[in-house]
Amino acid sequence: MKKVAVVFNGGTISMKVDERIKAAVPSLTGEEIMSMVTGIENYANIESYSFSSKPSPHMTIENMLELSKFIRELVDRDDIDGVVLTHGTDTLEETAYFLDLTIDTEKVIVVTGAMRSSSELGYDGPFNLATSICTAISDDAKGRGVLVCFNGELNSAAEVTKVNSMALNAFKTPNFGPIGIVDNNKVFFYRNTIKHKVYHVESIREDVALIKCVAGMTSDFIDFVIDKGYKGIVIEALGRGNVPPEMVMGIKRVLRKNIPVVVVSRCFEGRVHESYGYEGGGKMLKDLGVFFEESMPGQKARIKLIVALSSEKAIDIKESFKKNINDTNN
Ligand code: ASP
């Protein structure tokens, strides 16, 4: 029987309502959660690890690196076939993508959690854990990068984002939909997974800012970020990748300091492209030297820029962002 390491790292899956304050707080141990996944011993041998009991808004980039190193050691072990990680759902897509960018393995790594705490009717933690473990033992799931498993749906960490603050199927892949499903404890894939560069990262920098564009925005936030000494900026631009004209001066100042600027769209679906030639339009930004990350929310483009800037090999940032992640191959 295959062996799966289940790493408990907090989130709603490990929470219970504290009756004094009538709100969910971390309380369950990994063993307590695993005991609710009845019958799983017929599918896999489980080795549990308690990494943390953090709510995911408490996760830092440094914590993501610690997790990455921990999981790298697990997947390097011959006796471990796959790894399942629990995580709070709020920043799950950031950690899952970080792991995807920094762990080079063919073994299956699945990130999961719960949208309802163990005090609520319809607690989804045990089901999500069971389907994640079934995914971790699937030969078909190997070599597809880090997967995110919720509500019986599998999404690639490189593509997924949280789209709903309360629904059980809160994780979706914009533009495409899930890459697979878990049906009757078996995994079925609809399409191939993206291959992308894996970065060797041993220490991390966190000083990459994310700025979301709104109508009438000026360069004030960009100037603040420059003054604070940030080393990279992601701009969640409007539509196809355009910014209000008053932001252009700030972007020019950043680029003059050789600080990379990555542009994504604040739109949920679609791609950025240098379609518009007016002041602040995508064509102007591209000509100034910003990088376009074609279809990714700002919080994930920030993870990618952080990882690229922290890479041990002096990887040219231009190289990392020259193509859409969907197109790049090792
Ligand atoms: N706020 C919680 C967290 O991210 C939500 C969850 O786990 O679903 O830790």
Short mmCIF file of N, CA and C in Angstrom, two decimals, residues 193-269:
data_model
loop_
_atom_site.label_atom_id
_atom_site.label_comp_id
_atom_site.label_asym_id
_atom_site.label_seq_id
_atom_site.Cartn_x
_atom_site.Cartn_y
_atom_site.Cartn_z
N THR A 193 -1.36 19.13 -17.61
CA THR A 193 -0.96 20.21 -16.71
C THR A 193 0.17 20.99 -17.33
N ILE A 194 0.18 22.23 -16.94
CA ILE A 194 1.23 23.15 -17.36
C ILE A 194 2.58 22.72 -16.80
N LYS A 195 3.61 22.79 -17.63
CA LYS A 195 4.97 22.60 -17.11
C LYS A 195 5.59 23.99 -17.04
N HIS A 196 6.28 24.24 -15.97
CA HIS A 196 6.94 25.54 -15.88
C HIS A 196 8.25 25.40 -15.13
N LYS A 197 8.99 26.49 -15.14
CA LYS A 197 10.29 26.51 -14.49
C LYS A 197 10.14 26.27 -12.99
N VAL A 198 11.07 25.48 -12.41
CA VAL A 198 11.12 25.33 -10.95
C VAL A 198 12.37 26.05 -10.47
N TYR A 199 12.23 26.88 -9.47
CA TYR A 199 13.32 27.73 -8.99
C TYR A 199 13.96 27.12 -7.75
N HIS A 200 15.28 27.26 -7.66
CA HIS A 200 15.95 26.81 -6.45
C HIS A 200 16.05 27.98 -5.48
N VAL A 201 15.30 27.89 -4.39
CA VAL A 201 15.24 29.01 -3.45
C VAL A 201 15.59 28.51 -2.05
N GLU A 202 16.61 29.11 -1.44
CA GLU A 202 16.98 28.72 -0.08
C GLU A 202 16.69 29.82 0.93
N SER A 203 16.68 31.08 0.47
CA SER A 203 16.28 32.18 1.34
C SER A 203 15.39 33.10 0.52
N ILE A 204 14.57 33.86 1.21
CA ILE A 204 13.51 34.54 0.49
C ILE A 204 13.48 36.04 0.79
N ARG A 205 13.13 36.82 -0.19
CA ARG A 205 12.88 38.24 0.06
C ARG A 205 11.37 38.46 -0.04
N GLU A 206 10.86 39.36 0.76
CA GLU A 206 9.40 39.54 0.80
C GLU A 206 9.00 40.91 0.25
N ASP A 207 10.00 41.72 -0.11
CA ASP A 207 9.71 43.12 -0.42
C ASP A 207 9.24 43.35 -1.85
N VAL A 208 8.15 42.69 -2.20
CA VAL A 208 7.50 42.90 -3.49
C VAL A 208 6.08 43.38 -3.21
N ALA A 209 5.72 44.51 -3.78
CA ALA A 209 4.41 45.11 -3.48
C ALA A 209 3.40 44.80 -4.56
N LEU A 210 2.13 44.81 -4.16
CA LEU A 210 1.03 44.64 -5.11
C LEU A 210 0.14 45.88 -5.04
N ILE A 211 -0.07 46.50 -6.19
CA ILE A 211 -0.91 47.71 -6.24
C ILE A 211 -2.08 47.44 -7.18
N LYS A 212 -3.28 47.64 -6.68
CA LYS A 212 -4.46 47.42 -7.53
C LYS A 212 -4.93 48.76 -8.10
N CYS A 213 -5.10 48.81 -9.40
CA CYS A 213 -5.52 50.05 -10.07
C CYS A 213 -7.00 50.32 -9.88
N VAL A 214 -7.31 51.60 -9.69
CA VAL A 214 -8.71 52.04 -9.70
C VAL A 214 -8.80 53.31 -10.54
N ALA A 215 -10.00 53.68 -10.93
CA ALA A 215 -10.18 54.87 -11.76
C ALA A 215 -9.62 56.10 -11.03
N GLY A 216 -8.88 56.91 -11.75
CA GLY A 216 -8.36 58.16 -11.19
C GLY A 216 -7.14 57.98 -10.31
N MET A 217 -6.52 56.81 -10.31
CA MET A 217 -5.37 56.55 -9.44
C MET A 217 -4.16 57.39 -9.87
N THR A 218 -3.40 57.81 -8.89
CA THR A 218 -2.18 58.59 -9.17
C THR A 218 -0.95 57.72 -8.89
N SER A 219 0.22 58.36 -8.86
CA SER A 219 1.46 57.62 -8.60
C SER A 219 1.80 57.55 -7.10
N ASP A 220 0.88 58.03 -6.24
CA ASP A 220 1.21 58.11 -4.80
C ASP A 220 1.67 56.77 -4.21
N PHE A 221 0.91 55.72 -4.48
CA PHE A 221 1.27 54.42 -3.88
C PHE A 221 2.61 53.92 -4.45
N ILE A 222 2.82 54.17 -5.74
CA ILE A 222 4.08 53.73 -6.35
C ILE A 222 5.24 54.46 -5.68
N ASP A 223 5.07 55.78 -5.47
CA ASP A 223 6.14 56.56 -4.82
C ASP A 223 6.41 56.03 -3.41
N PHE A 224 5.34 55.67 -2.71
CA PHE A 224 5.47 55.13 -1.35
C PHE A 224 6.31 53.85 -1.38
N VAL A 225 6.00 53.00 -2.35
CA VAL A 225 6.69 51.72 -2.48
C VAL A 225 8.18 51.93 -2.80
N ILE A 226 8.46 52.92 -3.67
CA ILE A 226 9.87 53.21 -3.98
C ILE A 226 10.58 53.70 -2.72
N ASP A 227 9.92 54.65 -2.00
CA ASP A 227 10.54 55.20 -0.79
C ASP A 227 10.81 54.13 0.26
N LYS A 228 9.92 53.14 0.34
CA LYS A 228 10.09 52.08 1.33
C LYS A 228 11.18 51.09 0.92
N GLY A 229 11.67 51.21 -0.30
CA GLY A 229 12.78 50.34 -0.72
C GLY A 229 12.37 48.98 -1.27
N TYR A 230 11.12 48.86 -1.71
CA TYR A 230 10.70 47.57 -2.28
C TYR A 230 11.51 47.25 -3.53
N LYS A 231 11.65 45.94 -3.79
CA LYS A 231 12.52 45.51 -4.89
C LYS A 231 11.75 44.98 -6.10
N GLY A 232 10.43 45.05 -6.04
CA GLY A 232 9.61 44.63 -7.17
C GLY A 232 8.18 45.10 -6.96
N ILE A 233 7.48 45.35 -8.06
CA ILE A 233 6.09 45.80 -7.95
C ILE A 233 5.24 45.02 -8.96
N VAL A 234 4.10 44.54 -8.46
CA VAL A 234 3.10 43.97 -9.35
C VAL A 234 1.95 44.97 -9.40
N ILE A 235 1.50 45.29 -10.62
CA ILE A 235 0.36 46.20 -10.76
C ILE A 235 -0.81 45.40 -11.33
N GLU A 236 -1.90 45.37 -10.57
CA GLU A 236 -3.14 44.78 -11.09
C GLU A 236 -3.81 45.88 -11.89
N ALA A 237 -3.56 45.86 -13.18
CA ALA A 237 -3.99 46.96 -14.04
C ALA A 237 -5.45 46.79 -14.46
N LEU A 238 -5.93 47.76 -15.23
CA LEU A 238 -7.32 47.72 -15.70
C LEU A 238 -7.39 46.92 -17.00
N GLY A 239 -8.47 46.16 -17.16
CA GLY A 239 -8.77 45.48 -18.42
C GLY A 239 -7.60 44.75 -19.05
N ARG A 240 -7.24 45.14 -20.27
CA ARG A 240 -6.20 44.45 -21.05
C ARG A 240 -4.78 44.72 -20.55
N GLY A 241 -4.68 45.60 -19.51
CA GLY A 241 -3.35 45.92 -18.99
C GLY A 241 -3.05 47.40 -19.14
N ASN A 242 -4.02 48.24 -18.76
CA ASN A 242 -3.87 49.69 -18.88
C ASN A 242 -3.92 50.32 -17.49
N VAL A 243 -3.28 51.50 -17.36
CA VAL A 243 -3.34 52.21 -16.08
C VAL A 243 -3.79 53.66 -16.31
N PRO A 244 -4.34 54.32 -15.29
CA PRO A 244 -4.68 55.74 -15.44
C PRO A 244 -3.41 56.54 -15.75
N PRO A 245 -3.53 57.61 -16.57
CA PRO A 245 -2.34 58.35 -17.03
C PRO A 245 -1.46 58.87 -15.90
N GLU A 246 -2.08 59.21 -14.77
CA GLU A 246 -1.29 59.77 -13.65
C GLU A 246 -0.34 58.74 -13.03
N MET A 247 -0.51 57.47 -13.37
CA MET A 247 0.40 56.46 -12.80
C MET A 247 1.66 56.29 -13.63
N VAL A 248 1.63 56.84 -14.86
CA VAL A 248 2.75 56.57 -15.77
C VAL A 248 4.06 57.15 -15.24
N MET A 249 4.00 58.34 -14.66
CA MET A 249 5.23 58.96 -14.13
C MET A 249 5.86 58.07 -13.06
N GLY A 250 5.01 57.53 -12.18
CA GLY A 250 5.49 56.65 -11.11
C GLY A 250 6.14 55.40 -11.69
N ILE A 251 5.50 54.84 -12.71
CA ILE A 251 6.05 53.61 -13.31
C ILE A 251 7.41 53.92 -13.95
N LYS A 252 7.51 55.09 -14.60
CA LYS A 252 8.81 55.46 -15.19
C LYS A 252 9.88 55.57 -14.10
N ARG A 253 9.49 56.16 -12.95
CA ARG A 253 10.47 56.32 -11.86
C ARG A 253 10.95 54.96 -11.36
N VAL A 254 10.02 54.03 -11.22
CA VAL A 254 10.39 52.69 -10.73
C VAL A 254 11.35 52.02 -11.70
N LEU A 255 11.00 52.09 -12.98
CA LEU A 255 11.83 51.40 -13.98
C LEU A 255 13.22 52.02 -14.06
N ARG A 256 13.29 53.35 -13.86
CA ARG A 256 14.62 54.00 -13.87
C ARG A 256 15.51 53.47 -12.76
N LYS A 257 14.89 52.99 -11.68
CA LYS A 257 15.66 52.42 -10.56
C LYS A 257 15.93 50.93 -10.76
N ASN A 258 15.60 50.42 -11.94
CA ASN A 258 15.79 49.00 -12.26
C ASN A 258 14.98 48.07 -11.36
N ILE A 259 13.85 48.57 -10.88
CA ILE A 259 12.94 47.72 -10.10
C ILE A 259 11.95 47.11 -11.08
N PRO A 260 11.85 45.77 -11.13
CA PRO A 260 10.92 45.18 -12.10
C PRO A 260 9.45 45.47 -11.78
N VAL A 261 8.70 45.75 -12.83
CA VAL A 261 7.26 45.98 -12.70
C VAL A 261 6.54 44.91 -13.52
N VAL A 262 5.67 44.17 -12.87
CA VAL A 262 4.89 43.13 -13.56
C VAL A 262 3.44 43.57 -13.61
N VAL A 263 2.86 43.52 -14.80
CA VAL A 263 1.47 43.94 -14.98
C VAL A 263 0.57 42.73 -15.22
N VAL A 264 -0.49 42.65 -14.42
CA VAL A 264 -1.55 41.66 -14.66
C VAL A 264 -2.86 42.46 -14.75
N SER A 265 -3.96 41.75 -14.98
CA SER A 265 -5.24 42.45 -15.06
C SER A 265 -6.05 42.24 -13.80
N ARG A 266 -6.82 43.25 -13.42
CA ARG A 266 -7.71 43.04 -12.27
C ARG A 266 -8.95 42.27 -12.70
N CYS A 267 -9.09 41.99 -14.00
CA CYS A 267 -10.22 41.18 -14.48
C CYS A 267 -10.01 39.72 -14.08
N PHE A 268 -11.09 39.05 -13.80
CA PHE A 268 -11.02 37.65 -13.35
C PHE A 268 -10.59 36.72 -14.49
N GLU A 269 -11.04 37.03 -15.71
CA GLU A 269 -10.68 36.17 -16.84
C GLU A 269 -10.10 36.99 -17.98
#
